[in-house]
PDB file of C-alpha atoms in Angstrom:
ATOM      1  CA  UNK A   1     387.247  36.643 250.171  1.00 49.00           C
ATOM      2  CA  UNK A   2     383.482  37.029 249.273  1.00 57.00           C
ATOM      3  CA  UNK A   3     381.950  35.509 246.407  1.00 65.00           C
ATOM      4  CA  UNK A   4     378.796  36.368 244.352  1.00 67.00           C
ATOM      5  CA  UNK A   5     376.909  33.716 246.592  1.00 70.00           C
ATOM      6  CA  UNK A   6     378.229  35.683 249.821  1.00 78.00           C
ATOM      7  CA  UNK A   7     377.052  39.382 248.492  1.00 83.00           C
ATOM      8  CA  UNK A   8     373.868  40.461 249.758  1.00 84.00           C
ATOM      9  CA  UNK A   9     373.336  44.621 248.821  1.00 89.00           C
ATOM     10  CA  UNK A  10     373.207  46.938 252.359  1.00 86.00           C
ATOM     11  CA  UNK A  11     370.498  49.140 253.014  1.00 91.00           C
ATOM     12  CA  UNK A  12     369.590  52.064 250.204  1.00 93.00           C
ATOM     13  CA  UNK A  13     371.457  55.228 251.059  1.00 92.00           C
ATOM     14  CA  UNK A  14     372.978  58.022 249.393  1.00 91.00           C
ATOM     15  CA  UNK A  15     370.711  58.200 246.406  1.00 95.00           C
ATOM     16  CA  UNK A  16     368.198  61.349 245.234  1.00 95.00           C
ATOM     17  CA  UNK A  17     366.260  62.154 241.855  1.00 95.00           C
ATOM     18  CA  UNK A  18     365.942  65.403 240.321  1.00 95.00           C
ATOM     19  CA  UNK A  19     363.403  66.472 237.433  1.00 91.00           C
ATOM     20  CA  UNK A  20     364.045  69.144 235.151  1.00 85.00           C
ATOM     21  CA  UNK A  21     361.278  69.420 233.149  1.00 84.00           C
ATOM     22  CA  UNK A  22     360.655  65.722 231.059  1.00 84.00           C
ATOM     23  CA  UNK A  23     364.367  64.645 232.429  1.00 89.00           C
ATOM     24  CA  UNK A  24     364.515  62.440 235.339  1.00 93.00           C
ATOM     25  CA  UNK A  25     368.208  62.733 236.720  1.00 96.00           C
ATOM     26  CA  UNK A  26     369.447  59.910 239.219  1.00 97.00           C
ATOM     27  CA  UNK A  27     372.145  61.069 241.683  1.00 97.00           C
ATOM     28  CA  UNK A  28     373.748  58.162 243.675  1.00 97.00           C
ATOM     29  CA  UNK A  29     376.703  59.066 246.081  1.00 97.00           C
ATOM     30  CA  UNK A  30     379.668  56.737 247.835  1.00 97.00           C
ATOM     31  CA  UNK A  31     382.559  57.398 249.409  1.00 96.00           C
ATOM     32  CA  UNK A  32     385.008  55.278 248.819  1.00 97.00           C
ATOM     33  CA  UNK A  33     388.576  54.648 250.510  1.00 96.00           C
ATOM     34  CA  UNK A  34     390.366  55.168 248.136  1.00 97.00           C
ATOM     35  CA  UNK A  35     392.047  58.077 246.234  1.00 97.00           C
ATOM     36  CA  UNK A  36     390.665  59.628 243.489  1.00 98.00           C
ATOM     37  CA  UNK A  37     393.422  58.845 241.013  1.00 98.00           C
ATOM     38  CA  UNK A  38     392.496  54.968 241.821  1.00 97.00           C
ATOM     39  CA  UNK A  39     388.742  55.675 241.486  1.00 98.00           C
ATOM     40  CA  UNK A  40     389.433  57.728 238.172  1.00 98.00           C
ATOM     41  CA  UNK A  41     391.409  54.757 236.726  1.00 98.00           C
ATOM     42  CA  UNK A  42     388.438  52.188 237.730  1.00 98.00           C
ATOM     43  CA  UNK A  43     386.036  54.736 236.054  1.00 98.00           C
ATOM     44  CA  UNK A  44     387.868  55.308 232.604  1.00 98.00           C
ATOM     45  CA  UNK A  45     390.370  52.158 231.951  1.00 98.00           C
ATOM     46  CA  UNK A  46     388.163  49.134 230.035  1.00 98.00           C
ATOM     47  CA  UNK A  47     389.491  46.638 232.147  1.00 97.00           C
ATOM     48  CA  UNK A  48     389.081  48.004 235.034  1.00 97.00           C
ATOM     49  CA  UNK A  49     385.339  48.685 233.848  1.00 98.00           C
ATOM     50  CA  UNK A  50     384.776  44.705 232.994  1.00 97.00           C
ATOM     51  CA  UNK A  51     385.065  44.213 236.541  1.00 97.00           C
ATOM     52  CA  UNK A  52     382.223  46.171 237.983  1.00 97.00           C
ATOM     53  CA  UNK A  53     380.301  48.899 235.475  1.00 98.00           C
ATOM     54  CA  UNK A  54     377.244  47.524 234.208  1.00 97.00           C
ATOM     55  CA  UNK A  55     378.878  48.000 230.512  1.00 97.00           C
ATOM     56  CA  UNK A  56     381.968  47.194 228.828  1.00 96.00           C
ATOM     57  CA  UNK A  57     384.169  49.842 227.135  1.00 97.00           C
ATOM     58  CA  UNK A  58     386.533  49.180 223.851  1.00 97.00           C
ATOM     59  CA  UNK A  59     388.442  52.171 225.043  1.00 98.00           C
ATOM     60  CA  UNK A  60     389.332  54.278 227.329  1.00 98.00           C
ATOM     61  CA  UNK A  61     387.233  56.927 228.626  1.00 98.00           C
ATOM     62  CA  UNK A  62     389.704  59.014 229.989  1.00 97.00           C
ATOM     63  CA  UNK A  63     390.063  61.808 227.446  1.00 97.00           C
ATOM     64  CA  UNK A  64     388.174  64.856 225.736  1.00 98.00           C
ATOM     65  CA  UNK A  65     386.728  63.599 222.146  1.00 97.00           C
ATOM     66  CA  UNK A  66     387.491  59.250 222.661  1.00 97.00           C
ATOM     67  CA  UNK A  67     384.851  57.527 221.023  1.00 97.00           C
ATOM     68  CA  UNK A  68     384.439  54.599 222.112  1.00 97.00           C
ATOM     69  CA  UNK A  69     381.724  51.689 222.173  1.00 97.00           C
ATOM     70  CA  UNK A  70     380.148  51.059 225.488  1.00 97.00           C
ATOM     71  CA  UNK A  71     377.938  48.066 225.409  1.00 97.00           C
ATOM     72  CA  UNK A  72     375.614  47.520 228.365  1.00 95.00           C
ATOM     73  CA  UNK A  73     375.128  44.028 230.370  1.00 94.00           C
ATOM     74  CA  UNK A  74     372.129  42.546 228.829  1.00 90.00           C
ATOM     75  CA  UNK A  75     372.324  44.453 225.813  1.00 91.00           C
ATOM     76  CA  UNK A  76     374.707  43.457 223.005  1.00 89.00           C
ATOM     77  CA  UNK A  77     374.148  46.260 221.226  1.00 93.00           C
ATOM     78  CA  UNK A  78     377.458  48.542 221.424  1.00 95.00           C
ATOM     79  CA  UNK A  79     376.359  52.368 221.869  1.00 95.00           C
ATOM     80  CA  UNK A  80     378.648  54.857 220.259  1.00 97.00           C
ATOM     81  CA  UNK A  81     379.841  57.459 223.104  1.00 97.00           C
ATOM     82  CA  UNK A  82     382.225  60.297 222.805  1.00 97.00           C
ATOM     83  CA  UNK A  83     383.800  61.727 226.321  1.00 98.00           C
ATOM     84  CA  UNK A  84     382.647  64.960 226.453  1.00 98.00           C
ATOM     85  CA  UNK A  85     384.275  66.415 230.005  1.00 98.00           C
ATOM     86  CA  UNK A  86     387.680  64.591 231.635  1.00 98.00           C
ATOM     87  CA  UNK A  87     388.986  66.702 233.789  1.00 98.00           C
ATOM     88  CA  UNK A  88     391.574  63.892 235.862  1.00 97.00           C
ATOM     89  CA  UNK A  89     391.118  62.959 238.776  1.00 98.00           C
ATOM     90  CA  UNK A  90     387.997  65.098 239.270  1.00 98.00           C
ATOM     91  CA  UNK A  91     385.380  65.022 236.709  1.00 98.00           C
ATOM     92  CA  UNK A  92     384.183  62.584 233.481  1.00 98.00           C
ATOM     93  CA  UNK A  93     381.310  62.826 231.142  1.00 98.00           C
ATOM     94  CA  UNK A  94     379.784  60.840 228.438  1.00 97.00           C
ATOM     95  CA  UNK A  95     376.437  60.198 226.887  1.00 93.00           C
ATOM     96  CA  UNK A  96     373.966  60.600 229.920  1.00 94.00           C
ATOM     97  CA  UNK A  97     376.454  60.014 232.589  1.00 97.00           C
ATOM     98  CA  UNK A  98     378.624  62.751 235.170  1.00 98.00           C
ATOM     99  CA  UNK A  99     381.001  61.283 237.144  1.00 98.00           C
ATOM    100  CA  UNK A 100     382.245  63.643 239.799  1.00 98.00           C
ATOM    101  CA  UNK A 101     385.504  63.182 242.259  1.00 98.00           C
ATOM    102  CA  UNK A 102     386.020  64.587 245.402  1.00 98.00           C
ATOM    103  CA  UNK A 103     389.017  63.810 247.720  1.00 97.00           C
ATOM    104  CA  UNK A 104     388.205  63.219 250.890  1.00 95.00           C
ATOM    105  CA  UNK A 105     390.463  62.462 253.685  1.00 92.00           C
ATOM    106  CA  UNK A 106     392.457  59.328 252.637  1.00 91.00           C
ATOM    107  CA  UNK A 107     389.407  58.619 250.030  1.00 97.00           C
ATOM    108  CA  UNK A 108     386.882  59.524 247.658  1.00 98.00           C
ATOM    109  CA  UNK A 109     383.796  61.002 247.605  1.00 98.00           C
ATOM    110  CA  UNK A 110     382.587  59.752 243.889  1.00 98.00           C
ATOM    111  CA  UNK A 111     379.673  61.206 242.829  1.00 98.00           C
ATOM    112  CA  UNK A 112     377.502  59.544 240.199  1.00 98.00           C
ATOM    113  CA  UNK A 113     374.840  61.847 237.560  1.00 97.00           C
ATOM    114  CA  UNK A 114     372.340  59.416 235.437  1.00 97.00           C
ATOM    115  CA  UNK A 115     369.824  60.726 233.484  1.00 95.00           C
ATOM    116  CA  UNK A 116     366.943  57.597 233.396  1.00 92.00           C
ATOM    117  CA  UNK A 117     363.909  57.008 232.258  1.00 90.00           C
ATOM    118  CA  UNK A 118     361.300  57.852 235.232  1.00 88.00           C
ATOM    119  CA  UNK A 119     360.099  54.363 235.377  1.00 87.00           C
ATOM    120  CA  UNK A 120     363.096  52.596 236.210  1.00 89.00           C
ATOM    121  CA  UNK A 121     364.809  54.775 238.345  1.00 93.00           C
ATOM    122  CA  UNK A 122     364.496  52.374 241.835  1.00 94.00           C
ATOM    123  CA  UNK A 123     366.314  49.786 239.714  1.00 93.00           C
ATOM    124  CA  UNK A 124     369.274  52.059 238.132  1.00 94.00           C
ATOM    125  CA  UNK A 125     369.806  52.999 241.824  1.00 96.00           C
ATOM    126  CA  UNK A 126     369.869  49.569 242.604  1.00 95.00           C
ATOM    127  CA  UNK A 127     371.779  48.533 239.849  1.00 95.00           C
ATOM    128  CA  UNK A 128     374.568  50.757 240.849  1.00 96.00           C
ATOM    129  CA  UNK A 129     374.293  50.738 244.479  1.00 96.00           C
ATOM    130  CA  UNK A 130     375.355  46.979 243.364  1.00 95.00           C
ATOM    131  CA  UNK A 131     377.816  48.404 240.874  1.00 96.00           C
ATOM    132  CA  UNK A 132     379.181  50.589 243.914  1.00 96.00           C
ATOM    133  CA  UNK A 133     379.585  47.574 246.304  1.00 95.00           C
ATOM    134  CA  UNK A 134     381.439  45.576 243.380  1.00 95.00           C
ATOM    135  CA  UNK A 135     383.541  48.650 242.898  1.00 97.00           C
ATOM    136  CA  UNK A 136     384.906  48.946 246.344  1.00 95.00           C
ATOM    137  CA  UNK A 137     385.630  45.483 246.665  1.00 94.00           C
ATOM    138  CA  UNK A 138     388.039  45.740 243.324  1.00 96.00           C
ATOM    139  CA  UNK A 139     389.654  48.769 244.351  1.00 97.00           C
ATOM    140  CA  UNK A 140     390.004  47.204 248.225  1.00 96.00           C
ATOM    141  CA  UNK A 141     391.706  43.726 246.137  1.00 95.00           C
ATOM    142  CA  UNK A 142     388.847  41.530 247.161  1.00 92.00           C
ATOM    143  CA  UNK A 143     387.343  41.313 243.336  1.00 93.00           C
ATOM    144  CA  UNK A 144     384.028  39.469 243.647  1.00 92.00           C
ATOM    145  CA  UNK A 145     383.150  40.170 239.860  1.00 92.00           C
ATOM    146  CA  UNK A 146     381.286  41.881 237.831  1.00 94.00           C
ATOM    147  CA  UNK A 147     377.306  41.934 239.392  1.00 93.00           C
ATOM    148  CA  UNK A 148     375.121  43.718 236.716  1.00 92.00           C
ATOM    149  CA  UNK A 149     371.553  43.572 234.420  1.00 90.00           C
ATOM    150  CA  UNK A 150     369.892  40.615 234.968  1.00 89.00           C
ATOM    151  CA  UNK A 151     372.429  38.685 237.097  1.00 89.00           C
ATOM    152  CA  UNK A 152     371.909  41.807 239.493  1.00 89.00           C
ATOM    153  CA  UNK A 153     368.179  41.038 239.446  1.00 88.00           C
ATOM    154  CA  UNK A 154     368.389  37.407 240.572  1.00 84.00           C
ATOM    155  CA  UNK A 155     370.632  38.463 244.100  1.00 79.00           C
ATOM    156  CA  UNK A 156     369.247  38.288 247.870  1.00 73.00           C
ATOM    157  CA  UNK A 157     367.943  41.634 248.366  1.00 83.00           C
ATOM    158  CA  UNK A 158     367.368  43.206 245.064  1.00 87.00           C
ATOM    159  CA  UNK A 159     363.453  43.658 245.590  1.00 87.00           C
ATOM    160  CA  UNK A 160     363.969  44.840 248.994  1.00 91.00           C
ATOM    161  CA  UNK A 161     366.442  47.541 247.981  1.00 93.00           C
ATOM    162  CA  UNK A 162     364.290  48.375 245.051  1.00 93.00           C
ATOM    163  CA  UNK A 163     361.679  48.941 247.064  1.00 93.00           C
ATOM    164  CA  UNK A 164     363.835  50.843 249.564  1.00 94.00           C
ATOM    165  CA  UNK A 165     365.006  53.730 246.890  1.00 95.00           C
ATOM    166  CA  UNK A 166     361.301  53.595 245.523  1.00 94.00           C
ATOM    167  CA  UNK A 167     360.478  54.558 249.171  1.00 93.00           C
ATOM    168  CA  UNK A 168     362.964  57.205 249.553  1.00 93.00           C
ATOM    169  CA  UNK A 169     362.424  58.891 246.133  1.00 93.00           C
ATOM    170  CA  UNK A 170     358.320  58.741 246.644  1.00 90.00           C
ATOM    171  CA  UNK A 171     357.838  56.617 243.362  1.00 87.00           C
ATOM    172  CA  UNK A 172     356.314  53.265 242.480  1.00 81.00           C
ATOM    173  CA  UNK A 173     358.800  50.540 242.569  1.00 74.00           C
ATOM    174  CA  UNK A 174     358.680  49.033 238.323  1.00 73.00           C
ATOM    175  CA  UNK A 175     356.055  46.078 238.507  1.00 68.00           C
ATOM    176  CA  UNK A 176     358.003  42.802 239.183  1.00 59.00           C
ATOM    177  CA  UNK A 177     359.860  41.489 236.463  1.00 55.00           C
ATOM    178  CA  UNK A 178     359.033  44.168 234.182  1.00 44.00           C
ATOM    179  CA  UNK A 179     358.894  42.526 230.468  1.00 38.00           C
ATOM    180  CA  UNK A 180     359.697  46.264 228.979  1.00 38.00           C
ATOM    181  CA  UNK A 181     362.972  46.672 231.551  1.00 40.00           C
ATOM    182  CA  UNK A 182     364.098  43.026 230.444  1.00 39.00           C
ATOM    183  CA  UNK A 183     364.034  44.172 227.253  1.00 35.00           C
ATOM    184  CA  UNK A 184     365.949  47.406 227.327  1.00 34.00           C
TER     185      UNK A 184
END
């Protein structure tokens, strides 16, 4: 079994950006091996969340009109969020997040739509590249904990895969630390 101390993040892959007009969309994809009815519990059931989403839920997110509070890592401010799409096993939609299912073969294809502020768009891909890796590991039964905000930040290879999705989506990597991103 790995442990935090044993995770280093692989190489950046499966990430683009889009921009539609002042909106800066980050689109990260994974496939996973697992079905999408396991992947849709690990995306919409609050404990499952705990373990690897970079916010904790009060509820579950797997139905049309739940409000529920989703607080992010680092945060401590809950955010009110209603589920506006949840179409099980294949699509969910809240706030500024699309999650989108796919089956494919024995797995997954999971399909992840941010909308992010320009800036910080190398780390949210980083963050949940991270998020990803944790996520696999659950579902697989090899839990190494939740890895998110600043804890993500202070793992081997965070600047380097930073700098990777920087590379790949023709941006700046965010100066390093950012005071304004430590803040938010």
């Amino acid at each position: 079994m790995i442990d935090h101390e044993q995770y280093t993040p692989g190489p950046a892959r499966g990430a683009q950006v889009r921009k539609d007009g002042e909106k800066w969309t980050l689109i990260l994809v994974r496939e996973l091996r697992h079905s999408p009815e396991k992947v849709w519990q690990a995306l919409t059931d609050p404990a499952h969340l705990r373990e690897w989403a970079p916010f904790v839920a009060d509820g579950s997110l797997g139905t049309v009109g739940a409000t529920v509070n989703l607080t992010w890592v680092g945060t401590g401010r809950p955010q009110v969020t209603t589920v506006t799409r949840a179409d099980a096993p294949r699509l969910l939609e809240y706030n500024d997040i699309r999650w989108e299912l796919e089956a494919l073969g024995g797995g997954t294809r999971l399909t992840l739509w941010h909308s992010i502020d320009r800036r910080f768009i190398s780390w949210g891909a980083a963050g949940w590249h991270i998020c990803f890796d944790v996520l696999e590991r659950l579902l697989a039964g090899e839990p190494i904990g939740r890895i998110a905000g600043a804890e993500a930040m202070k793992f081997a290879g965070w600047q380097r895969l930073t700098a990777e999705y920087a590379r790949q989506f023709g941006m700046e990597a965010p100066n390093w630390p950012s005071q304004t991103a430590q803040k938010s």
